[in-house]
mmCIF file of C-alpha atoms in Angstrom:
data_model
loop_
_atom_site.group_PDB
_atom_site.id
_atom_site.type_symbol
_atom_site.label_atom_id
_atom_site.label_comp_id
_atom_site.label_asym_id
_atom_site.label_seq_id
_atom_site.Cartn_x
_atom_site.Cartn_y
_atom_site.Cartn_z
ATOM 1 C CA UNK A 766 17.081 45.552 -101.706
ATOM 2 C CA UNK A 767 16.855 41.699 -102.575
ATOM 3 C CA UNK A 768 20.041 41.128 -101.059
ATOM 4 C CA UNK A 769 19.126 43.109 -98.083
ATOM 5 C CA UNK A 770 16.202 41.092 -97.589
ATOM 6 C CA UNK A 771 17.887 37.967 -98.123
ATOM 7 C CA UNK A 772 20.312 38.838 -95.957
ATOM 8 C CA UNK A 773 17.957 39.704 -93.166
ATOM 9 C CA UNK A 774 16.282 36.339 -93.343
ATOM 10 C CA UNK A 775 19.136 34.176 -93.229
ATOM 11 C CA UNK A 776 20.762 36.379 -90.280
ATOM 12 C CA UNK A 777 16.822 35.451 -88.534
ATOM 13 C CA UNK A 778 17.380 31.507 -89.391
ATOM 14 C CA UNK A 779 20.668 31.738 -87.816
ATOM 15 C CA UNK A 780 19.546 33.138 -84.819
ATOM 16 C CA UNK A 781 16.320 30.887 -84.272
ATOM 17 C CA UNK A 782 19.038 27.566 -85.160
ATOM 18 C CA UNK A 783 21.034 28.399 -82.286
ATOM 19 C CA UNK A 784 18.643 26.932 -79.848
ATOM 20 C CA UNK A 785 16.213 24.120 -80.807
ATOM 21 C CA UNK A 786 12.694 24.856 -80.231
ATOM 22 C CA UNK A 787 11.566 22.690 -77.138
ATOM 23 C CA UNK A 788 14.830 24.602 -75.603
ATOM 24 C CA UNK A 789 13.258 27.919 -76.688
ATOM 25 C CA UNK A 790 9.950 26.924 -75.306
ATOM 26 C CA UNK A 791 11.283 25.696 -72.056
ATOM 27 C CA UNK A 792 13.122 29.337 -71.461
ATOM 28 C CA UNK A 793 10.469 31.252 -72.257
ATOM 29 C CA UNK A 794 8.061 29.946 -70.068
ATOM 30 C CA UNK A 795 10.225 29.353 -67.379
ATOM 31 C CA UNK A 796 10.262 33.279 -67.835
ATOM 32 C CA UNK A 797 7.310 33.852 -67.788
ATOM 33 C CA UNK A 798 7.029 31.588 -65.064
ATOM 34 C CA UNK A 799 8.563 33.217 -63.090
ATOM 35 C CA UNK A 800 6.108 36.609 -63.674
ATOM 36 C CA UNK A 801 3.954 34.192 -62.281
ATOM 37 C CA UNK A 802 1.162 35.673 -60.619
ATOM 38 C CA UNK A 803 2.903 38.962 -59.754
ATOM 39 C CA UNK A 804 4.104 37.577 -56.446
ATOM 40 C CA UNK A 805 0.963 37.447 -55.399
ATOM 41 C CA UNK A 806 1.420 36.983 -51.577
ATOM 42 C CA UNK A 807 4.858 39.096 -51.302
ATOM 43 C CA UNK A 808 2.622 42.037 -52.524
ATOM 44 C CA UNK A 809 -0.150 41.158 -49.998
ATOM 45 C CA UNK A 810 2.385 41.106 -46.981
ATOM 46 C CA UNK A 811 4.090 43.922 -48.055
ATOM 47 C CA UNK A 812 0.449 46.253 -48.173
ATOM 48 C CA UNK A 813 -0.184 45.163 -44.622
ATOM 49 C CA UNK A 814 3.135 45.833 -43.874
ATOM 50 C CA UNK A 815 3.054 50.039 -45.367
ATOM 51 C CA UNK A 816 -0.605 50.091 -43.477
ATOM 52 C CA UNK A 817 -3.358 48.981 -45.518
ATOM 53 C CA UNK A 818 -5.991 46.447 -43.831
ATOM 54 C CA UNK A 819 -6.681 43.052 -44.820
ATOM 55 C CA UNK A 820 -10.019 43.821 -46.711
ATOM 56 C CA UNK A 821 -7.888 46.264 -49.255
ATOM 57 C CA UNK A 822 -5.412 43.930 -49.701
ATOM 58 C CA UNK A 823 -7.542 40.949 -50.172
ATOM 59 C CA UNK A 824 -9.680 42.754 -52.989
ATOM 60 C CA UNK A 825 -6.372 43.974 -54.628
ATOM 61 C CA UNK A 826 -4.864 40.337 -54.830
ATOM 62 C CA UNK A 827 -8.559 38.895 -55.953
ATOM 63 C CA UNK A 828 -9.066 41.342 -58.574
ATOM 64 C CA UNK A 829 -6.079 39.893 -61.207
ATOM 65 C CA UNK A 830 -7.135 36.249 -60.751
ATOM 66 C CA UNK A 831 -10.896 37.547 -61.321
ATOM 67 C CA UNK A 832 -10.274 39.647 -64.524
ATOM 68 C CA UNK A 833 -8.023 37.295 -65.954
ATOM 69 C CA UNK A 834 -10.475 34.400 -65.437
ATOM 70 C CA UNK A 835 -13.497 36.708 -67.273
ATOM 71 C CA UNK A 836 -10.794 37.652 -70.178
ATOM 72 C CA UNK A 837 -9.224 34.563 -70.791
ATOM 73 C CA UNK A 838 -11.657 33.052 -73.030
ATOM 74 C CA UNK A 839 -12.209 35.970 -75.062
ATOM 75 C CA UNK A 840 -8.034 36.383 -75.244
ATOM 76 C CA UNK A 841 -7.721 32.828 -76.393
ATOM 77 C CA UNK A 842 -10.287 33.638 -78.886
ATOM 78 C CA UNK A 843 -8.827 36.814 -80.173
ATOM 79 C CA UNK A 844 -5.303 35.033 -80.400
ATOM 80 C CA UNK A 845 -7.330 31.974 -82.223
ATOM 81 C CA UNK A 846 -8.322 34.030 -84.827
ATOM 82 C CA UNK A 847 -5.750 36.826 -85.572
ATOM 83 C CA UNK A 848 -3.374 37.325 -88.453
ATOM 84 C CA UNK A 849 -0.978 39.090 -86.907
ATOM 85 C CA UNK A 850 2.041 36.979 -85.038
ATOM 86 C CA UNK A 851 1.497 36.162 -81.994
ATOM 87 C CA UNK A 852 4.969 36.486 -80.759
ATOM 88 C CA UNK A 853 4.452 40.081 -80.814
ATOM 89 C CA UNK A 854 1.236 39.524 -78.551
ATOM 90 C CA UNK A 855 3.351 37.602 -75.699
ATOM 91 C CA UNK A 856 5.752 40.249 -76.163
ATOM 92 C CA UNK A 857 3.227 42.885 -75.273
ATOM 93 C CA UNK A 858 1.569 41.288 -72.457
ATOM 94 C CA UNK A 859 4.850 40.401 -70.998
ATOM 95 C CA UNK A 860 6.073 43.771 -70.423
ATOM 96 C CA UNK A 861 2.064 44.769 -69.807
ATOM 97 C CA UNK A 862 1.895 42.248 -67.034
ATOM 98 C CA UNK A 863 5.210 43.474 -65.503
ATOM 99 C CA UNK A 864 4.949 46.957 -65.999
ATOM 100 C CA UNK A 865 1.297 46.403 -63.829
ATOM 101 C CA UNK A 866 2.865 44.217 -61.226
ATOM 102 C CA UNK A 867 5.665 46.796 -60.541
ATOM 103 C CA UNK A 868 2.938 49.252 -59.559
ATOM 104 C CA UNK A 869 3.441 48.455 -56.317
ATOM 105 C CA UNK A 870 6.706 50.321 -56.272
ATOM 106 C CA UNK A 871 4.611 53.649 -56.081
ATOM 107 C CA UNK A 872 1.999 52.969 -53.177
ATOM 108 C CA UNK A 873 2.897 55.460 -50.528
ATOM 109 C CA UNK A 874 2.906 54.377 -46.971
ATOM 110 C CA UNK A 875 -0.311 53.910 -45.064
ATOM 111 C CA UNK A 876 -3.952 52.900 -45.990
ATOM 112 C CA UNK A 877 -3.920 55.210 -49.420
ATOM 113 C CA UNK A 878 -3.017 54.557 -53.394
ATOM 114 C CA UNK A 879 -5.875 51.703 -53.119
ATOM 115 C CA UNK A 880 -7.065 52.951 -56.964
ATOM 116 C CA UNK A 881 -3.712 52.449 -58.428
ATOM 117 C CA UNK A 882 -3.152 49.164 -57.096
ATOM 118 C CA UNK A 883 -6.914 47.958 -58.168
ATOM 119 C CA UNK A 884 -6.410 49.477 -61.938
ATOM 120 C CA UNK A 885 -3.110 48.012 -62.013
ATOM 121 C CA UNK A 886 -4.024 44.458 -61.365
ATOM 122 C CA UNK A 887 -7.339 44.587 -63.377
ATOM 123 C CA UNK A 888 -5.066 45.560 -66.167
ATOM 124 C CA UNK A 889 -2.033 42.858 -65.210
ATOM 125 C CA UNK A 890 -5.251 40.230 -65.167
ATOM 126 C CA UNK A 891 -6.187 41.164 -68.712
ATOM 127 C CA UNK A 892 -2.627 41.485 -70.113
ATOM 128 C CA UNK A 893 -1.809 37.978 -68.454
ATOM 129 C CA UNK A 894 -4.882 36.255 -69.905
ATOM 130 C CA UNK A 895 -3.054 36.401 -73.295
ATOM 131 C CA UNK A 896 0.124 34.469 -72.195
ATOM 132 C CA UNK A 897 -1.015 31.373 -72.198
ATOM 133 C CA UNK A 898 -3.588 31.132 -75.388
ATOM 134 C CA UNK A 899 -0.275 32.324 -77.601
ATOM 135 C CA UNK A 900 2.010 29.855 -75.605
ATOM 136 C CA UNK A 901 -0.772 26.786 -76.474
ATOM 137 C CA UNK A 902 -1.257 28.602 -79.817
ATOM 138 C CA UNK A 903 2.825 28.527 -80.780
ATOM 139 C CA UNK A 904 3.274 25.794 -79.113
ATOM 140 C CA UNK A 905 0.664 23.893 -81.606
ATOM 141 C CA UNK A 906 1.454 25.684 -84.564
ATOM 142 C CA UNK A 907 4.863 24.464 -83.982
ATOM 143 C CA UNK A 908 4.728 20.654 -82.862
ATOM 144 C CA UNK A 909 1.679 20.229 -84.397
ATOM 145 C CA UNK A 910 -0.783 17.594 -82.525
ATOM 146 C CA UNK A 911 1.316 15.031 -82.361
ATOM 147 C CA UNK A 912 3.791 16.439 -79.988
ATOM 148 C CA UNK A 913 1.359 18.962 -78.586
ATOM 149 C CA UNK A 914 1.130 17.064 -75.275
ATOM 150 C CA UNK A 915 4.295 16.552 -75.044
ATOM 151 C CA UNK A 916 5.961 19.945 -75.758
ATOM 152 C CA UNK A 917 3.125 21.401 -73.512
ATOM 153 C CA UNK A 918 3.662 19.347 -70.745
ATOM 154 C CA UNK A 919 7.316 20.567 -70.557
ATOM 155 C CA UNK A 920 6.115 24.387 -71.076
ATOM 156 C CA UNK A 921 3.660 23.557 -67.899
ATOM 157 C CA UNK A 922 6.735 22.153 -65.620
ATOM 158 C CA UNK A 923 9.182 25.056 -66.566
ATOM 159 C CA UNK A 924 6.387 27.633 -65.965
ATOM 160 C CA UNK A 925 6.469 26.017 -62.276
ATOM 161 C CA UNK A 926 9.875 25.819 -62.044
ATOM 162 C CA UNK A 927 10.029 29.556 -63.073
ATOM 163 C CA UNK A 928 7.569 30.433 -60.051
ATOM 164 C CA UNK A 929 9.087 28.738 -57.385
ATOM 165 C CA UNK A 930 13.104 30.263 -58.633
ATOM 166 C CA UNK A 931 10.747 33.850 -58.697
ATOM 167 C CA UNK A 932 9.883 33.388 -55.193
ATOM 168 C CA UNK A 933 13.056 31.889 -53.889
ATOM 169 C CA UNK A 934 15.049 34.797 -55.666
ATOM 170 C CA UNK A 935 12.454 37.663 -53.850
ATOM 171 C CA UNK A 936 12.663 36.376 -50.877
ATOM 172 C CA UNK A 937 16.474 36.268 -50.992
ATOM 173 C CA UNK A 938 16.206 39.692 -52.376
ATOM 174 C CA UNK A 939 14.046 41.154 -49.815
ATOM 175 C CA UNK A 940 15.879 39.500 -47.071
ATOM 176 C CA UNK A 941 19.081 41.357 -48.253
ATOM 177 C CA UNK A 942 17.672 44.596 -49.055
ATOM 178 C CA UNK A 943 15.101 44.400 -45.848
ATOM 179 C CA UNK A 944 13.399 47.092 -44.832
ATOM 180 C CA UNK A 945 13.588 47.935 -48.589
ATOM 181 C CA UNK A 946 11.681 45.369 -50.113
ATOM 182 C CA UNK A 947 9.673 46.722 -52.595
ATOM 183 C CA UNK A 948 12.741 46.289 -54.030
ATOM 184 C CA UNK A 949 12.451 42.478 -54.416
ATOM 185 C CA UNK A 950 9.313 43.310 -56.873
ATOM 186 C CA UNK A 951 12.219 43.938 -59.613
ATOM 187 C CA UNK A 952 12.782 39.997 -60.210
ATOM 188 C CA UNK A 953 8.990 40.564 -61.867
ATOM 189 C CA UNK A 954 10.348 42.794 -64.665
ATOM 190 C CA UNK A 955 13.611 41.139 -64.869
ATOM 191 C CA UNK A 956 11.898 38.199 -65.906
ATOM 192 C CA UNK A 957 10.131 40.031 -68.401
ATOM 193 C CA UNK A 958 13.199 41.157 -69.702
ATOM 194 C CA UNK A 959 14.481 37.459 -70.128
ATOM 195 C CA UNK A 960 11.473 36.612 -71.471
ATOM 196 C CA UNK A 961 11.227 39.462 -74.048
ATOM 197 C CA UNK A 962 14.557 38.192 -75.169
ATOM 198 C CA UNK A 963 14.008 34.374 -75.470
ATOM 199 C CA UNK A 964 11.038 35.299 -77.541
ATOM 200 C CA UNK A 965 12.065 35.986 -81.139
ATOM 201 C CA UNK A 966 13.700 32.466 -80.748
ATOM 202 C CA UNK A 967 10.087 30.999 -81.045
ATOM 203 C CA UNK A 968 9.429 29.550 -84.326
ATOM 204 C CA UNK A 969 6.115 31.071 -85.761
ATOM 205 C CA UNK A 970 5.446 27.562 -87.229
ATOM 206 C CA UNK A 971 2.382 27.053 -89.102
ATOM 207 C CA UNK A 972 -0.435 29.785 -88.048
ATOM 208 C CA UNK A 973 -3.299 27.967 -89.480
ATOM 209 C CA UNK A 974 -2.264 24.396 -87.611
ATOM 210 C CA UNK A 975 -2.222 27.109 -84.229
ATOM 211 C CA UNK A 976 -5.843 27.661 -84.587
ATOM 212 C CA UNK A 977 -6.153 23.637 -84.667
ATOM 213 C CA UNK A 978 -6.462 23.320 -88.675
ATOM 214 C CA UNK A 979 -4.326 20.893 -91.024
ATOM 215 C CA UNK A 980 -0.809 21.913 -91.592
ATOM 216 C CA UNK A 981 2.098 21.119 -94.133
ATOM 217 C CA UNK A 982 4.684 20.848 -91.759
ATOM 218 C CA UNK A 983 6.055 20.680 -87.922
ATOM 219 C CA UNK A 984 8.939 19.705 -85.828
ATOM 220 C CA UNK A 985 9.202 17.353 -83.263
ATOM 221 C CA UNK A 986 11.083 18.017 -80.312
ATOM 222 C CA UNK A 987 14.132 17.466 -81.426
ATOM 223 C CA UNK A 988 13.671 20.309 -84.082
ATOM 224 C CA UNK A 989 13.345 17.696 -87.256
ATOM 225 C CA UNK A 990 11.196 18.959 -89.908
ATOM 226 C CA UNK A 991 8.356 16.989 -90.582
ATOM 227 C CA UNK A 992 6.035 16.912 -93.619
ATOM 228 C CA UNK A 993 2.549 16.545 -92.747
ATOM 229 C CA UNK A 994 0.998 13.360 -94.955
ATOM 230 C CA UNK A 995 -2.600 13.965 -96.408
ATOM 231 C CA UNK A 996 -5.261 12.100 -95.222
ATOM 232 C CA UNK A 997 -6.462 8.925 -96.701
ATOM 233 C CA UNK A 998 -9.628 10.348 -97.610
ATOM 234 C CA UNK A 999 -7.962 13.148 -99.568
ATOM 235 C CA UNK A 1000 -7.731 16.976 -97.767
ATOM 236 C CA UNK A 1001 -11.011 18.612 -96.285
ATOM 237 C CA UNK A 1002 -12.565 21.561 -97.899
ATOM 238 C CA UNK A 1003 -12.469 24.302 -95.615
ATOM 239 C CA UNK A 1004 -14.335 27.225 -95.431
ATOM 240 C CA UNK A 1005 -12.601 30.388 -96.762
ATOM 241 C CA UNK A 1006 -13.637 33.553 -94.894
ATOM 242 C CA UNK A 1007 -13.373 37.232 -96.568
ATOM 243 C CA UNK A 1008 -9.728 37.717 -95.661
ATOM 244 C CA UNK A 1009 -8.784 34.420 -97.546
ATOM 245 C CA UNK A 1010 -8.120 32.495 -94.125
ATOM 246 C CA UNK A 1011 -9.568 29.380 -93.235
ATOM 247 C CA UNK A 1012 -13.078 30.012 -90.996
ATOM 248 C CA UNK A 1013 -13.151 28.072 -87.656
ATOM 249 C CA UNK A 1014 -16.984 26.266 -87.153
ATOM 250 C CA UNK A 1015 -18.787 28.517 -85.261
ATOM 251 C CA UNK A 1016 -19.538 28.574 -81.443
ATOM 252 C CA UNK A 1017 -23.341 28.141 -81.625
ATOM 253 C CA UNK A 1018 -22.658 24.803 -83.322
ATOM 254 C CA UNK A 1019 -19.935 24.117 -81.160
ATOM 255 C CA UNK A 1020 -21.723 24.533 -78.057
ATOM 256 C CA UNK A 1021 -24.896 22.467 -79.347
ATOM 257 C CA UNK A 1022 -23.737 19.701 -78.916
ATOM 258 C CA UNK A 1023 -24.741 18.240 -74.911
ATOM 259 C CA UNK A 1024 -21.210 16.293 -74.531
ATOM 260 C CA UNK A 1025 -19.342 19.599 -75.136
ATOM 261 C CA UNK A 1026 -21.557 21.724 -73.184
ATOM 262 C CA UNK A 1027 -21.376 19.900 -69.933
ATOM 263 C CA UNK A 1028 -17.566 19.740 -70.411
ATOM 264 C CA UNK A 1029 -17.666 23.105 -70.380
ATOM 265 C CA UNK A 1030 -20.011 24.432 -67.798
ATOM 266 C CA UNK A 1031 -18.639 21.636 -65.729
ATOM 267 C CA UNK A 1032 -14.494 22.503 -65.672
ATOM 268 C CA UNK A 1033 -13.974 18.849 -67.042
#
């Protein structure tokens, strides 16, 4: 069973050492990139084009960007403060966001199916809230501060990259398969597909350095290990909460201070 184990974990280093992490980074969210919004405006031409009116179709395409902006900060706070790995939560709200964006493969013709197409994108703006709190959060957990700008920076230029190759590549497709094309919605859940397989090359790095605490170790873009030094003034005590993890301050005190408050309420 030892051997199995040991097996197992040295087939997973393997795997992750084929491709060094800012190159794992870049591919995922050039992925998910390319899931984008859903193809927002495709989907909106396409509904006027099977009969619905402009008011239908305007709601549908506001209601993603709306849930997603009302879910976000309670995602990125969920992500903040779970044990589990958050791989496994991009995975989910990868296929989540696809599986809600392809929907629109099942509206009928004319001015009906408005429902489906409203619960689908209220559900495709709460699965997408979570891609980019566990992108930031693996993204620090991996770099560490240090290279946090950096590595993010990159993540932010391949996710555009992704969305303009999404559009390009629908267009192309619906072009080709016109007047079929609802077709060209498949690039959504091929991306997902990519995506779901770039994934597991993700390092987990350091959870506790994810949610913004001290860690041991990182990489820098290059994928060379580096040992985090202690502090001059010797490690901080941290709180301990009841499941033995480190306890983030919490938002009351956070949010009492003025500087922080109008930074928030204010977008800055």
């Amino acid at each position: 069973m030892q051997d199995d184990l040991s097996g197992k974990q040295v087939k997973g280093l393997r795997m992750l050492s084929l491709l060094s992490p800012t190159v794992a980074f870049a591919l995922v969210t050039f992925s998910l990139g390319e899931l984008g919004d859903g193809l927002n405006i495709f989907q909106g031409i396409y509904l006027v084009g099977i009969g619905w009116n402009e008011g239908s179709v305007g709601t549908a395409l506001s209601l993603m960007g709306l849930t997603s902006l009302l879910v976000q900060t309670f995602a990125g706070d969920w992500v903040d403060k779970t044990t589990i790995d958050r791989r496994k939560f991009l995975v989910a709200a990868s296929i989540v966001t696809a599986l809600s964006a392809l929907m629109i493969m099942f509206v009928r013709e004319g001015n009906q199916d408005h429902m489906l197409i409203f619960i689908s994108k209220v559900i495709e703006g709460v699965a997408s809230s979570f891609i980019g709190p566990c992108i930031a959060a693996l993204t620090l957990a991996t770099f560490g501060p240090d290279h946090f700008d950096r590595v993010m920076a990159s993540n932010i230029l391949w996710g555009h990259i992704g969305s303009v190759i999404a559009a390009v590549l629908a267009g192309l497709l619906a072009y080709f398969l016109y007047p079929d094309i609802k077709y060209s919605f498949l690039v959504i859940g091929f991306s997902a597909l990519v995506a779901i397989v770039f994934i597991p090359f993700l390092p987990e790095g350091d959870p506790n350095m994810g949610r913004g605490f001290s860690g041991k170790a990182m990489v820098d873009p290059d994928g060379n290990e580096i040992v985090q030094k202690d502090d001059k003034d010797g490690p901080r005590e941290l709180q301990i909460d009841t499941t033995g993890h480190p306890e983030a301050t919490d938002y009351s005190i956070v949010f009492s201070d003025r500087k922080t408050l109008v930074l928030c309420a204010t977008g800055f």
